[in-house]
Amino acid sequence: MCTYQIKLQGDILKVGFGNTQATGDRIVRDVAAKLDEMITTGELAGGTLIKINGRISVLVSQVLADKLGKLYDAIAIFDPKIGEKGLDRYVVTISRHPDYRVGDTLDVVRSPQPASNIKVVLCGFANTGKTCFRDGLKQALLQIPNTPESYFISGCPDGDGSWYSETARRDPDLAAELKTQYKAGFTPEFAKLKAQEVRGVNTPIFVFDIGGRISDENRLIMQEATHGVILVKDESEIAPWVKFCDELGLEVMAIIFSDFFGNTDVVESETPIVRGSVHRLQRGEDVSQRPIIQALAWLLVGLSKGK
């Protein structure tokens, strides 16, 4: 499986992780090889400016800067946190051109988004395993051939970023230390910034999780979504979140029971709503092959393709 995807669309280099189970050394070798191939064939011919859009690790950013900096006078990277509806904003990070200064913001009007673009919020009360479920769903989508582009983020300040599960598998102590450092308060300011980030993401499949409360902060963030996936520990937790999603105009696409001490998944139905159970959402475990997660992944692919 490809560890990193690179595609040139006009003057925008679309990038993103493929097999995120791969270690950094493998990924940077693959990135360097792919860039060299694109340079040799003339696909990356160089010029004044190139814009980069997608998920980039620190390691990958160094390879991109090294290779592209020799071909282009200026490089700008997409920042979803400062985008607006219908507008992408890129920040100039490298420049040897008089028309561009480091720190300049470039506004790029998006092409109209297909109606099939979906933004899915994973919601539910605390300790239902939303973060683990999110990471498993991300891996499941990456394993489906010809899957539309997807993007995953955390919508809560608990320190469990999209990096957490991968780090925990390799170094649990480091993951715990970083989580403590990154943990912050769930303030109205955080909610406004996160809502803006969600609003600015423009990919066919976008998934984010939120904190385990029905609150004004989560209302602000969730209203930017189109669909909801609800994780619960028991039947009594379903109604409050269904009501919350209904108030925000979100289509509930899945209701899933999370049973940490269970030993199997059950897929009860796949239409019109995915229903079933998932067991043992344990941090650091690869849960991408769980049947209920696979069912949801295929549903997302179908919806994003208008099926």
XYZ file of C-alpha atoms in Angstrom, residues 27 50 71 92 95 115 147 158 174 178 207 248 250 254 276 278 281 293 298:
19
model
C 7.352 7.427 4.347
C 3.387 26.023 -5.960
C 12.214 24.187 -8.513
C 3.643 31.428 2.062
C 9.993 32.606 -0.948
C -23.310 17.724 -3.257
C -11.382 5.784 -2.123
C -8.328 16.561 25.242
C 5.635 9.494 24.720
C 2.331 14.630 24.573
C -14.560 13.050 9.818
C -28.628 20.875 14.052
C -27.589 16.485 10.823
C -25.001 5.278 12.369
C -24.672 -2.587 15.590
C -18.214 -2.608 18.414
C -11.983 0.196 21.460
C -16.158 0.020 11.158
C -17.987 1.475 2.760
